[in-house]
mmCIF file of N, CA, C and O in Angstrom:
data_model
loop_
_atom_site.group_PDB
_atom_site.id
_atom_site.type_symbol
_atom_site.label_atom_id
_atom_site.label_comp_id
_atom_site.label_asym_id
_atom_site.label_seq_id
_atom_site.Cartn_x
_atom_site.Cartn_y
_atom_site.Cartn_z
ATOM 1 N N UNK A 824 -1.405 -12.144 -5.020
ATOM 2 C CA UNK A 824 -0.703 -11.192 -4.158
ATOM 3 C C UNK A 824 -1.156 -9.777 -4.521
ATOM 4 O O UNK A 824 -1.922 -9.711 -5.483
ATOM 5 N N UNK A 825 -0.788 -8.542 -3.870
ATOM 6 C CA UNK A 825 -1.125 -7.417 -4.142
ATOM 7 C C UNK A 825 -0.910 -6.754 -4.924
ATOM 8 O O UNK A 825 0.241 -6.332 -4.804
ATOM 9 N N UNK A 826 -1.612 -6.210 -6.104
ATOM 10 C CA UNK A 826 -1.388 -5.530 -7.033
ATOM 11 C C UNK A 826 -1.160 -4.036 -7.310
ATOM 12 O O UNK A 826 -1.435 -3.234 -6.418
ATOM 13 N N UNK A 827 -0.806 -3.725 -8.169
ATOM 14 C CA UNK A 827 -0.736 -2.087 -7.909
ATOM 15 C C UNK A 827 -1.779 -1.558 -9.521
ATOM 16 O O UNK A 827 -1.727 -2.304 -10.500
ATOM 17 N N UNK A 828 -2.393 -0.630 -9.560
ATOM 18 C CA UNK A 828 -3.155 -0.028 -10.937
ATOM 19 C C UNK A 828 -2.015 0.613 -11.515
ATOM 20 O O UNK A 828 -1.031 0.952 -10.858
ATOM 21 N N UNK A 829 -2.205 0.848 -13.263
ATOM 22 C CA UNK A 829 -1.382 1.293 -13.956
ATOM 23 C C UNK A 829 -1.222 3.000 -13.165
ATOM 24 O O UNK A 829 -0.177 3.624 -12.977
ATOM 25 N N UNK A 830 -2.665 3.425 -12.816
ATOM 26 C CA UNK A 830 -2.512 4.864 -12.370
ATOM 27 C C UNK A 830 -1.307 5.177 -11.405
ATOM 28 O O UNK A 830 -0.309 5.868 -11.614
ATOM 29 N N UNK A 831 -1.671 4.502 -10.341
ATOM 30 C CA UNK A 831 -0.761 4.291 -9.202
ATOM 31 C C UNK A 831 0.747 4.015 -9.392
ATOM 32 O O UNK A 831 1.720 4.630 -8.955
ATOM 33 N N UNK A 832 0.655 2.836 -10.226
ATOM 34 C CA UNK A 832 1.843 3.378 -10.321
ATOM 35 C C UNK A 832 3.141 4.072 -10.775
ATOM 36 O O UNK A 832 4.309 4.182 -10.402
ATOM 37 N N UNK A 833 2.058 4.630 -12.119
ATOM 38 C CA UNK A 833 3.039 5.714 -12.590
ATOM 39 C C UNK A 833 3.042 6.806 -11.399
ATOM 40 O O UNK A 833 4.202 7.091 -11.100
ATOM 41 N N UNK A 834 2.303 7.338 -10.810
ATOM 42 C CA UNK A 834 2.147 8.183 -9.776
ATOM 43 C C UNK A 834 3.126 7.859 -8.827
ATOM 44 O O UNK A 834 4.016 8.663 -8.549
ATOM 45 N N UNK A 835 3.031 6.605 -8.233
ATOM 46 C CA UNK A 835 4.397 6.176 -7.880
ATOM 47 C C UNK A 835 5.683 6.576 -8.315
ATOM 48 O O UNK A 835 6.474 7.302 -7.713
ATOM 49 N N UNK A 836 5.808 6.068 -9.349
ATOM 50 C CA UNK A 836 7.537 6.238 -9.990
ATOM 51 C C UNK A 836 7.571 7.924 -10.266
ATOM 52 O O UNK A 836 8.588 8.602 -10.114
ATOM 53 N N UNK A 837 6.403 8.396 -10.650
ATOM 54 C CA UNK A 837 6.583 9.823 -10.538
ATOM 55 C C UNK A 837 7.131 10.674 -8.880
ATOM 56 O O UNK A 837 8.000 11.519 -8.663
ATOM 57 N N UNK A 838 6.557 10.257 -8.347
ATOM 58 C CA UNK A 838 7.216 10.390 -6.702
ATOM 59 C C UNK A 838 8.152 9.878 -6.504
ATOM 60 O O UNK A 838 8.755 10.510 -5.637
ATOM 61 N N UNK A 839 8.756 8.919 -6.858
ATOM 62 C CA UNK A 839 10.171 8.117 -6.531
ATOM 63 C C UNK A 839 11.262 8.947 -7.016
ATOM 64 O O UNK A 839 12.142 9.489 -6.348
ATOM 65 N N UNK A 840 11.034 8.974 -8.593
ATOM 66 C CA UNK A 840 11.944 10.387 -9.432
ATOM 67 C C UNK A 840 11.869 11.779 -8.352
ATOM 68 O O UNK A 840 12.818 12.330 -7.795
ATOM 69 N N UNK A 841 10.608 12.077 -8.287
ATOM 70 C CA UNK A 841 10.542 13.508 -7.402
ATOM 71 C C UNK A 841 11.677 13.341 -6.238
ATOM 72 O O UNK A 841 12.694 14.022 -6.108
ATOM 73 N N UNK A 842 11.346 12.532 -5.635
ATOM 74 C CA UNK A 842 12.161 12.634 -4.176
ATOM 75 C C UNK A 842 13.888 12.235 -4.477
ATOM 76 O O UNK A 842 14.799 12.581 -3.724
ATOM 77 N N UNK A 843 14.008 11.688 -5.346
ATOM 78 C CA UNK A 843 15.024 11.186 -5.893
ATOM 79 C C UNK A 843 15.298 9.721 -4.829
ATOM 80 O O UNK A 843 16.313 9.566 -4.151
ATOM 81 N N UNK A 844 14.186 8.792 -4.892
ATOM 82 C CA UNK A 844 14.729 7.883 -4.321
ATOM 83 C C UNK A 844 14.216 6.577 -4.867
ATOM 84 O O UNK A 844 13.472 5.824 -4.239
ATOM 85 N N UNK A 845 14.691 6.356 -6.143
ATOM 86 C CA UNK A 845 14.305 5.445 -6.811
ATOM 87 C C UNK A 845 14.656 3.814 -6.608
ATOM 88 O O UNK A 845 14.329 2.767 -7.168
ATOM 89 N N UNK A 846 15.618 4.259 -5.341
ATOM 90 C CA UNK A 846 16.011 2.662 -4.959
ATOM 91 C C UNK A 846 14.879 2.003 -3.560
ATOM 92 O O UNK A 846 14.654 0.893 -3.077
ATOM 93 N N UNK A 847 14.395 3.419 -3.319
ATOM 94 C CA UNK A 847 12.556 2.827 -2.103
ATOM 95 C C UNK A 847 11.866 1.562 -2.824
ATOM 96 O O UNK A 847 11.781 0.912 -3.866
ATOM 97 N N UNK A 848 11.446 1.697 -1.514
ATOM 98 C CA UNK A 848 10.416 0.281 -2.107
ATOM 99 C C UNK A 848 9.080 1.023 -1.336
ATOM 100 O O UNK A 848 9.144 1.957 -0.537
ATOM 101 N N UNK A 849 7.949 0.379 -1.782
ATOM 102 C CA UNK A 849 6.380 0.772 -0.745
ATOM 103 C C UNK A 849 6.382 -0.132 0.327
ATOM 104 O O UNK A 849 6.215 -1.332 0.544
ATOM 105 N N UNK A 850 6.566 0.624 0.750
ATOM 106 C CA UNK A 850 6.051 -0.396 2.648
ATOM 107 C C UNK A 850 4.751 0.189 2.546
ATOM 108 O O UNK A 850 4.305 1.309 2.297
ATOM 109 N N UNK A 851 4.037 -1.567 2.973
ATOM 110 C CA UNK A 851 2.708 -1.306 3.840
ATOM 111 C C UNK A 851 2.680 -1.799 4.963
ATOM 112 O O UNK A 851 3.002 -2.986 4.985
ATOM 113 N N UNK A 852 2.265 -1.086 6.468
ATOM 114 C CA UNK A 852 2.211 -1.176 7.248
ATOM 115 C C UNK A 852 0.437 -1.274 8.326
ATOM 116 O O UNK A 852 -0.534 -0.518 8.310
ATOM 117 N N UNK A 853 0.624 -2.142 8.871
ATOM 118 C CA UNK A 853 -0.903 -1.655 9.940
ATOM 119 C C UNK A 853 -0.610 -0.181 10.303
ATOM 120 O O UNK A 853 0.450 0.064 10.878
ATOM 121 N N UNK A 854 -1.592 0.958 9.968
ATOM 122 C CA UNK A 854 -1.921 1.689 11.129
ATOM 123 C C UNK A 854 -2.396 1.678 12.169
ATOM 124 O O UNK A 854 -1.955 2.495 12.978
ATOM 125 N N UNK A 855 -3.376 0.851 12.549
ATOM 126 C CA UNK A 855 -4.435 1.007 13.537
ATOM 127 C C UNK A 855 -5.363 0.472 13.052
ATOM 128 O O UNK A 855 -5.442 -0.005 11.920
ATOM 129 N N UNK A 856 -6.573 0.526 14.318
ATOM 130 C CA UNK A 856 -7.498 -0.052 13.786
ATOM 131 C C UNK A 856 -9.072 1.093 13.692
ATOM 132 O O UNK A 856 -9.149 2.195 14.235
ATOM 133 N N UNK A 857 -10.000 0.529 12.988
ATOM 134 C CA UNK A 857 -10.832 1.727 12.363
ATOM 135 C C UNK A 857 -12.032 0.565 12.507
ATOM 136 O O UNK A 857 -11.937 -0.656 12.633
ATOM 137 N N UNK A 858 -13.461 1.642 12.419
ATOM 138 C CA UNK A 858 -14.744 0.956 12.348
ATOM 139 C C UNK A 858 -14.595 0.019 11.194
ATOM 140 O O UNK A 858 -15.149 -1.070 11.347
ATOM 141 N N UNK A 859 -13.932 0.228 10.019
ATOM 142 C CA UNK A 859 -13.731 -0.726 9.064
ATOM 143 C C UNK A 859 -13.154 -2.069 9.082
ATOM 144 O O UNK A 859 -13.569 -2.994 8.384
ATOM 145 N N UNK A 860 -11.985 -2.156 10.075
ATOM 146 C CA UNK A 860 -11.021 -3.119 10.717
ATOM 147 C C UNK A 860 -9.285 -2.187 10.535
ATOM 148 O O UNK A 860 -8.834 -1.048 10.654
ATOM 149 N N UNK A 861 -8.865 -3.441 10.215
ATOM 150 C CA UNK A 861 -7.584 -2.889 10.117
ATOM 151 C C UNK A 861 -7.304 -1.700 9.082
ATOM 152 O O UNK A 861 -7.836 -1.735 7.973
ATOM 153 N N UNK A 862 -6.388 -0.551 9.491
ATOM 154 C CA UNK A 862 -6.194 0.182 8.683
ATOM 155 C C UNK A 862 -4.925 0.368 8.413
ATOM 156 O O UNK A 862 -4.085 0.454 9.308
ATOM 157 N N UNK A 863 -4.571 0.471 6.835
ATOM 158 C CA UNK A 863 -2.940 0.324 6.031
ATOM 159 C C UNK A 863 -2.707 1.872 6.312
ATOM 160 O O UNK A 863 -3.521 2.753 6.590
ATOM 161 N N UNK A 864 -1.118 1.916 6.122
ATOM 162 C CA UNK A 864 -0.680 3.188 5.711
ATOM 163 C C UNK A 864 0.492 2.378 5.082
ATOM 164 O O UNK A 864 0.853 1.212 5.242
ATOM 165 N N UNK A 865 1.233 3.989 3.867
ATOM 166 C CA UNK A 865 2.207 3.371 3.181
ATOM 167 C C UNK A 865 3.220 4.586 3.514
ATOM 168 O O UNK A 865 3.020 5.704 3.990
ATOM 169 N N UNK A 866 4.287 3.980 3.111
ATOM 170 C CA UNK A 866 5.799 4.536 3.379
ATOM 171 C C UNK A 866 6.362 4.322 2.348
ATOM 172 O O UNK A 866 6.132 3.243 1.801
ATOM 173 N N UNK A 867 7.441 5.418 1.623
ATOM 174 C CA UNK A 867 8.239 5.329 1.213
ATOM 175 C C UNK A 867 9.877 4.369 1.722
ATOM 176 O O UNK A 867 10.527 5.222 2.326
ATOM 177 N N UNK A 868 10.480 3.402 1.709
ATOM 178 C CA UNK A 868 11.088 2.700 2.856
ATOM 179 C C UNK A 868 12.300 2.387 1.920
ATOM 180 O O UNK A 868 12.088 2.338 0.708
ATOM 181 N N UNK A 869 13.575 2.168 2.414
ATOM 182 C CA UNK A 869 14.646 1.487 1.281
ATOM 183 C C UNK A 869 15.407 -0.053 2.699
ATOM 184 O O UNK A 869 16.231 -0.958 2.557
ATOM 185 N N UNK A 870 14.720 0.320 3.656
ATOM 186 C CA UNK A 870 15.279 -0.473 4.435
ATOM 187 C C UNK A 870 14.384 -1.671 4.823
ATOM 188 O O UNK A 870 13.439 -1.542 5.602
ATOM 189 N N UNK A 871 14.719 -2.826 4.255
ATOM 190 C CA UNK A 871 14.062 -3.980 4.265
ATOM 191 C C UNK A 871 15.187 -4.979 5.080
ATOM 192 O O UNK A 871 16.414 -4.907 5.138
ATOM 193 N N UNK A 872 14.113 -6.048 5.750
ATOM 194 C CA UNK A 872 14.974 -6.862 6.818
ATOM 195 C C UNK A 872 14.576 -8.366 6.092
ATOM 196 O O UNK A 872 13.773 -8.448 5.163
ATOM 197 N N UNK A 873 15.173 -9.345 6.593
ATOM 198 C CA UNK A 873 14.944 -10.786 5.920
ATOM 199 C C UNK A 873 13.255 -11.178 6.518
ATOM 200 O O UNK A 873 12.687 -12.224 6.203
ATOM 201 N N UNK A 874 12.817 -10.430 7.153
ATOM 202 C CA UNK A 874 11.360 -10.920 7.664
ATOM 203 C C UNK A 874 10.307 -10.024 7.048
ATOM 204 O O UNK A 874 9.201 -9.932 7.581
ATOM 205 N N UNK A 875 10.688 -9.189 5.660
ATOM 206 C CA UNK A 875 9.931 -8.738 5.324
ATOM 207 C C UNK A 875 9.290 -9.444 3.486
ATOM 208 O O UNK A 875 9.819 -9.957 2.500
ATOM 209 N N UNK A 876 8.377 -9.178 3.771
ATOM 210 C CA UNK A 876 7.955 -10.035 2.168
ATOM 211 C C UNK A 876 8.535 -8.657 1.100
ATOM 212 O O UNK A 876 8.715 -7.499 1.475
ATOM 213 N N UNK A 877 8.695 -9.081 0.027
ATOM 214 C CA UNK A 877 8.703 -8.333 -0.952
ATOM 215 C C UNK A 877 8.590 -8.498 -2.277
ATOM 216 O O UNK A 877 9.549 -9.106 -2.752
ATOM 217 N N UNK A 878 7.391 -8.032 -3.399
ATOM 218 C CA UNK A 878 6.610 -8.580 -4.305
ATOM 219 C C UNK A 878 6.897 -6.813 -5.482
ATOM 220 O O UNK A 878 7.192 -5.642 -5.245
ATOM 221 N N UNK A 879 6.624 -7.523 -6.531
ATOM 222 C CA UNK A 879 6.356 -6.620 -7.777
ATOM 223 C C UNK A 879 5.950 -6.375 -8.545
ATOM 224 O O UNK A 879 6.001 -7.070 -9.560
ATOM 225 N N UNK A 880 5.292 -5.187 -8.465
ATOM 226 C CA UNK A 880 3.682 -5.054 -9.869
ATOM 227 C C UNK A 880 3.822 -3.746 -10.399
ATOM 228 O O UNK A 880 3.734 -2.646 -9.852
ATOM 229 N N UNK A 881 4.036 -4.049 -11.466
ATOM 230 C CA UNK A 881 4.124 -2.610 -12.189
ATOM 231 C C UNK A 881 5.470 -2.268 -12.412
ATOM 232 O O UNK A 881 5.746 -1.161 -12.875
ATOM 233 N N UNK A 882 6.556 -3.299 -12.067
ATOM 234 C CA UNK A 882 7.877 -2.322 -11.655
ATOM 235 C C UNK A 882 7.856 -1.558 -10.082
ATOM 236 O O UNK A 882 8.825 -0.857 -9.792
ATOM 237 N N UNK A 883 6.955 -1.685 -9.290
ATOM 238 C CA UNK A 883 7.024 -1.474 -8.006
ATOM 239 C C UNK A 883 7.497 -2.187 -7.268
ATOM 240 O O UNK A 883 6.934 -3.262 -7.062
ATOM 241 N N UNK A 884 8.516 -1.914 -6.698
ATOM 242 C CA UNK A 884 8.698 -2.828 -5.574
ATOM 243 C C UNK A 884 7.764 -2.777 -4.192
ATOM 244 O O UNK A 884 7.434 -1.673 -3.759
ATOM 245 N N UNK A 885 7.351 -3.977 -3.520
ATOM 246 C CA UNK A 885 5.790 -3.724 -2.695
ATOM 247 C C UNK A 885 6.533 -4.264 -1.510
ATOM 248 O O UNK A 885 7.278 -5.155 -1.916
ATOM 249 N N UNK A 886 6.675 -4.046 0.183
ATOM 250 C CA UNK A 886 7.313 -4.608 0.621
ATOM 251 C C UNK A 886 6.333 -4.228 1.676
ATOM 252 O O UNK A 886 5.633 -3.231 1.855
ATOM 253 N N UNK A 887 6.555 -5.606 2.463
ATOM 254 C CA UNK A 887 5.319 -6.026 4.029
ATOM 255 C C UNK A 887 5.802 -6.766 4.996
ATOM 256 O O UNK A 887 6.590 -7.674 4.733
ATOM 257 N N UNK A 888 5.418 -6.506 6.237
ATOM 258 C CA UNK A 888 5.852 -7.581 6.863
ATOM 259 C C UNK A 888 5.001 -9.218 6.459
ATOM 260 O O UNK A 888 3.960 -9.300 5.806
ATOM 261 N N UNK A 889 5.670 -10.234 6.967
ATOM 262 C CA UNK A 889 5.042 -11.422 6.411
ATOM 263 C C UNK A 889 3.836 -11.684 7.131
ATOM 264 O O UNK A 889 2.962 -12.437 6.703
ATOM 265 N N UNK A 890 3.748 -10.778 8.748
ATOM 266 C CA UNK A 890 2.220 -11.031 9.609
ATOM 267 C C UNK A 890 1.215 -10.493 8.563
ATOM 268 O O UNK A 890 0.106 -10.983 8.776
ATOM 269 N N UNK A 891 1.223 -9.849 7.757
ATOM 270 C CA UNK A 891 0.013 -8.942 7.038
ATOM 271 C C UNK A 891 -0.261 -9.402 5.838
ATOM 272 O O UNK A 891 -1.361 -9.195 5.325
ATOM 273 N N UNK A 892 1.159 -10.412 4.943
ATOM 274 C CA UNK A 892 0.642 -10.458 3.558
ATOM 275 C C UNK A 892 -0.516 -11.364 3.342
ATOM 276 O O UNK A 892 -1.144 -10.989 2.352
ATOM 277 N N UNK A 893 -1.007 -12.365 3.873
ATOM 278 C CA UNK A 893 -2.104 -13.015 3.776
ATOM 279 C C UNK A 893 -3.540 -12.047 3.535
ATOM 280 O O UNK A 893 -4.416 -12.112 2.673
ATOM 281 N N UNK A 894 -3.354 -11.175 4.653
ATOM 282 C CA UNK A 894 -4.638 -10.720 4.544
ATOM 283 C C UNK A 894 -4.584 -9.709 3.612
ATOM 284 O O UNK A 894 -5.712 -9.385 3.239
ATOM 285 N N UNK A 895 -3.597 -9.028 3.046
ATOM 286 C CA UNK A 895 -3.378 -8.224 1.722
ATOM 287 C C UNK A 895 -3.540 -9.062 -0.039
ATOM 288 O O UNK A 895 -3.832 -8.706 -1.181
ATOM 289 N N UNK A 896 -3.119 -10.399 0.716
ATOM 290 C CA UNK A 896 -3.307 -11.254 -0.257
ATOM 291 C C UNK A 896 -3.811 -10.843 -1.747
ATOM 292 O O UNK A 896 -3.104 -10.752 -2.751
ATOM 293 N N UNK A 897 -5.275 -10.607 -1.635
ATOM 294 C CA UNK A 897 -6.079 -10.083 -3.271
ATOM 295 C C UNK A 897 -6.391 -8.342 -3.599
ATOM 296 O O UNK A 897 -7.155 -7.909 -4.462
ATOM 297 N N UNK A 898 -5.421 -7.408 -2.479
ATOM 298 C CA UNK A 898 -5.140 -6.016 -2.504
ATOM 299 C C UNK A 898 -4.637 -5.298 -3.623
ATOM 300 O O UNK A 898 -3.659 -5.724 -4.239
ATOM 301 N N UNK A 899 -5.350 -4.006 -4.013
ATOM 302 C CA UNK A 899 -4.769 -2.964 -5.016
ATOM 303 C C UNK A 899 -4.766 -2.144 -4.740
ATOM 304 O O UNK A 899 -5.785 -1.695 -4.216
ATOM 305 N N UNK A 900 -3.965 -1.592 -4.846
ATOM 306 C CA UNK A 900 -3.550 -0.478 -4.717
ATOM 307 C C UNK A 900 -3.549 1.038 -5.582
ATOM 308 O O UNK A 900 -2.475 1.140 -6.175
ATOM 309 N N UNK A 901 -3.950 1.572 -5.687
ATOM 310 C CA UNK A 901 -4.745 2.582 -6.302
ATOM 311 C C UNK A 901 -4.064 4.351 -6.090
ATOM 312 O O UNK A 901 -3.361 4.706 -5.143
ATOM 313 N N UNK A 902 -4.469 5.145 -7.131
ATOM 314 C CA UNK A 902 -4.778 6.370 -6.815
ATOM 315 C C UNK A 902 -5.796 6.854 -7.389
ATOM 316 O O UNK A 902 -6.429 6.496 -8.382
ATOM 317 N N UNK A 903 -5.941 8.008 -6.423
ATOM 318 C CA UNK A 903 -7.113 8.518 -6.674
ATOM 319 C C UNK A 903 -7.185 10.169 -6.576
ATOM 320 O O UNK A 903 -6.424 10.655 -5.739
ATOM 321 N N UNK A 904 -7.834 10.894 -7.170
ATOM 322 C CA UNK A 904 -8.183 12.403 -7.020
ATOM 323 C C UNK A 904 -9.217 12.638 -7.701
ATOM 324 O O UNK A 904 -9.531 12.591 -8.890
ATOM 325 N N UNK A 905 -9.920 13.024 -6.287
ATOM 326 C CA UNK A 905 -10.922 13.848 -6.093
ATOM 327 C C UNK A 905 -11.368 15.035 -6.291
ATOM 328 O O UNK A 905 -10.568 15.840 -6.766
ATOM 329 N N UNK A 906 -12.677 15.465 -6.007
ATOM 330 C CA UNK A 906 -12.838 17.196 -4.960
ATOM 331 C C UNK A 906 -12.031 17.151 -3.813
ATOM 332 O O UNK A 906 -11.178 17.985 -3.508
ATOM 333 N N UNK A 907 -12.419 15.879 -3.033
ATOM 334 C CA UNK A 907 -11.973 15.329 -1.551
ATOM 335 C C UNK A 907 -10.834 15.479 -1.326
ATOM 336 O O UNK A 907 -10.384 15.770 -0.218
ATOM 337 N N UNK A 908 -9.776 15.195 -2.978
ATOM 338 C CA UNK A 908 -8.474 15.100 -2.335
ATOM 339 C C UNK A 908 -7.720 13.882 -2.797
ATOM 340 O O UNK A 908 -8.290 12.822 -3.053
ATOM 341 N N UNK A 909 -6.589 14.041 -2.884
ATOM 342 C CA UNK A 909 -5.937 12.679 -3.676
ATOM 343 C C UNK A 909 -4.778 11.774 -3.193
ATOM 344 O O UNK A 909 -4.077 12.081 -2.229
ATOM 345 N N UNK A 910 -4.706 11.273 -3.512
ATOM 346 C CA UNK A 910 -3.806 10.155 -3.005
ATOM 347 C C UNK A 910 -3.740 8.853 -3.193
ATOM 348 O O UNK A 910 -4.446 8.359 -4.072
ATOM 349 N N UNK A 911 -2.721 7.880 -2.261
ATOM 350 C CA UNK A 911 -2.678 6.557 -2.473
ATOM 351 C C UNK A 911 -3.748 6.110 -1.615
ATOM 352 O O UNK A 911 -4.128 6.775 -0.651
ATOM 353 N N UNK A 912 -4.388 4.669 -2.043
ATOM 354 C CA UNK A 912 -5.762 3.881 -1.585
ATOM 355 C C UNK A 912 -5.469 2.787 -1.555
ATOM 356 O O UNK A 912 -5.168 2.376 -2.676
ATOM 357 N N UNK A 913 -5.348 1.503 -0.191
ATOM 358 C CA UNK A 913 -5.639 0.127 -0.715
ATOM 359 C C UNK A 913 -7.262 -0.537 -0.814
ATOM 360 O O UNK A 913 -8.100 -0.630 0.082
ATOM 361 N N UNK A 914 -7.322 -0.843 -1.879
ATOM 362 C CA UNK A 914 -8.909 -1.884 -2.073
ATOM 363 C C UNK A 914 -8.787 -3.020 -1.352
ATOM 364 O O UNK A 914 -8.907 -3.909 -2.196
ATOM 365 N N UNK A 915 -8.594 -3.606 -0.123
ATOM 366 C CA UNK A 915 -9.015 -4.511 0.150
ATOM 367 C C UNK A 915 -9.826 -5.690 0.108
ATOM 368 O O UNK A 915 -9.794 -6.391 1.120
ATOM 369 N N UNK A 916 -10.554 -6.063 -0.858
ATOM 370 C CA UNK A 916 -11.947 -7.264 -0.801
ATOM 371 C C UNK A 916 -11.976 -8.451 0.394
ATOM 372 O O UNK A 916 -12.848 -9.304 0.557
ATOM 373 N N UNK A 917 -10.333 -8.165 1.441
ATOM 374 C CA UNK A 917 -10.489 -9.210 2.588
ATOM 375 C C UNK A 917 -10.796 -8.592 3.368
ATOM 376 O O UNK A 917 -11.159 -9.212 4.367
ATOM 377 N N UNK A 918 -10.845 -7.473 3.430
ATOM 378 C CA UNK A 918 -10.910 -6.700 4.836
ATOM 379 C C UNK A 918 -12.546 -6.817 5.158
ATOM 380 O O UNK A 918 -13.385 -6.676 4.269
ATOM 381 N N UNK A 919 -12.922 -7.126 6.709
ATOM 382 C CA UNK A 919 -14.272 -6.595 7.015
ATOM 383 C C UNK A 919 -14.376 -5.978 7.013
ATOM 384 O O UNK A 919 -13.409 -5.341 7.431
ATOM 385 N N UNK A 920 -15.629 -5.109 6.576
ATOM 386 C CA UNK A 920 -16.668 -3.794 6.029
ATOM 387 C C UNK A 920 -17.548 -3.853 7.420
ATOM 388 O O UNK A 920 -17.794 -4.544 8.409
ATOM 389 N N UNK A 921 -17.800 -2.770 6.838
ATOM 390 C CA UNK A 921 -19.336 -2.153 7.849
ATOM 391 C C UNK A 921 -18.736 -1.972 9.150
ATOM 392 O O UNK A 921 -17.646 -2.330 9.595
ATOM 393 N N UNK A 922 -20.011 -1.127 9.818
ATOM 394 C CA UNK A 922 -19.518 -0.543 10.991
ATOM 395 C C UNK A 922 -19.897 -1.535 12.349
ATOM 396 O O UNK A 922 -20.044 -1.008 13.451
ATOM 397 N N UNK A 923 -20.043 -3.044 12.161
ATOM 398 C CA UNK A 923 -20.279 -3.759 13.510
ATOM 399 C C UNK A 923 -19.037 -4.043 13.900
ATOM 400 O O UNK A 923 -18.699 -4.217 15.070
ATOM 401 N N UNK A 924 -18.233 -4.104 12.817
ATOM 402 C CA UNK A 924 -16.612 -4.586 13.359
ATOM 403 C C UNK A 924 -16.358 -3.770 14.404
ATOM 404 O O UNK A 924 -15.587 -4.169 15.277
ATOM 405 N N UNK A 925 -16.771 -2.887 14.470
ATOM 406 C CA UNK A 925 -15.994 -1.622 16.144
ATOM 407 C C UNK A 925 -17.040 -1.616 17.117
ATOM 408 O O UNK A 925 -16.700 -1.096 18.180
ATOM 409 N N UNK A 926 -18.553 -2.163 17.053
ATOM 410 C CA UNK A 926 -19.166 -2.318 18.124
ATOM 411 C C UNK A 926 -20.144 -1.224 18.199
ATOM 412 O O UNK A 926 -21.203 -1.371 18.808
ATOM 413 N N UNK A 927 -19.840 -0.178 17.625
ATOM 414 C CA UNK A 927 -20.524 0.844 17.150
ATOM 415 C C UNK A 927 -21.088 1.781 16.543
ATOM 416 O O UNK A 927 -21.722 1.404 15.558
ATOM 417 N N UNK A 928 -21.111 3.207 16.812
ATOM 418 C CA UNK A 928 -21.424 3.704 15.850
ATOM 419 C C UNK A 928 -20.515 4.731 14.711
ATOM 420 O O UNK A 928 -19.741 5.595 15.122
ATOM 421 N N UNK A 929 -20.746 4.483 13.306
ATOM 422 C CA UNK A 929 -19.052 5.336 12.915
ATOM 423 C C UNK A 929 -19.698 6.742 11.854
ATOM 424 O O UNK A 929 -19.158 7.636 11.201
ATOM 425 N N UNK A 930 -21.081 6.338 12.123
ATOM 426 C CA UNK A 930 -21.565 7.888 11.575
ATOM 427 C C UNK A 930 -21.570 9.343 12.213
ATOM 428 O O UNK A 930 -21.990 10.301 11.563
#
């Protein structure tokens, strides 16, 4: 199931304290879709329904709908900072790569 990095998720619980909402959980959600394939976004969320999965790494609580956890299945979850800029990242290794998945061109 999906994992979270030690980085992440202290960065996490550091944001949870910040906002003061330590009873959230991470929702991952589809955004859309991208030359890559599907694309995640995450949410801060405390409102979970009986059709949502919910898993724990790190002391994170990780929460999904059940259409998505398969393909999140071997996912980590990461942070990162850059020059570029920082933030939360999922690593996917299920997701299709490269730019034929959209038919075209993504340069």
């Amino acid at each position: 199931m999906i994992e979270i990095t030690d980085v992440a998720a202290t960065e996490l619980k550091a944001l949870l304290e910040a906002e003061d909402k330590q009873d959230h959980a991470l929702r991952i959600f589809v955004a859309g879709m991208g030359c890559s394939g599907i694309q995640y976004g995450m949410a801060l969320d405390n409102e979970i329904s009986d059709e949502d999965l919910t898993v724990e790494s790190k002391e994170i609580k990780i929460v999904m709908g059940t259409d998505i956890s398969e393909q999140l299945d071997k996912a980590t979850i990461d942070y990162i900072d850059t020059d570029g800029g920082k933030g939360f990242i999922i690593d996917n290794p299920m997701a299709a790569g490269g730019c034929s998945s959209c038919g075209g061109s993504c340069h």
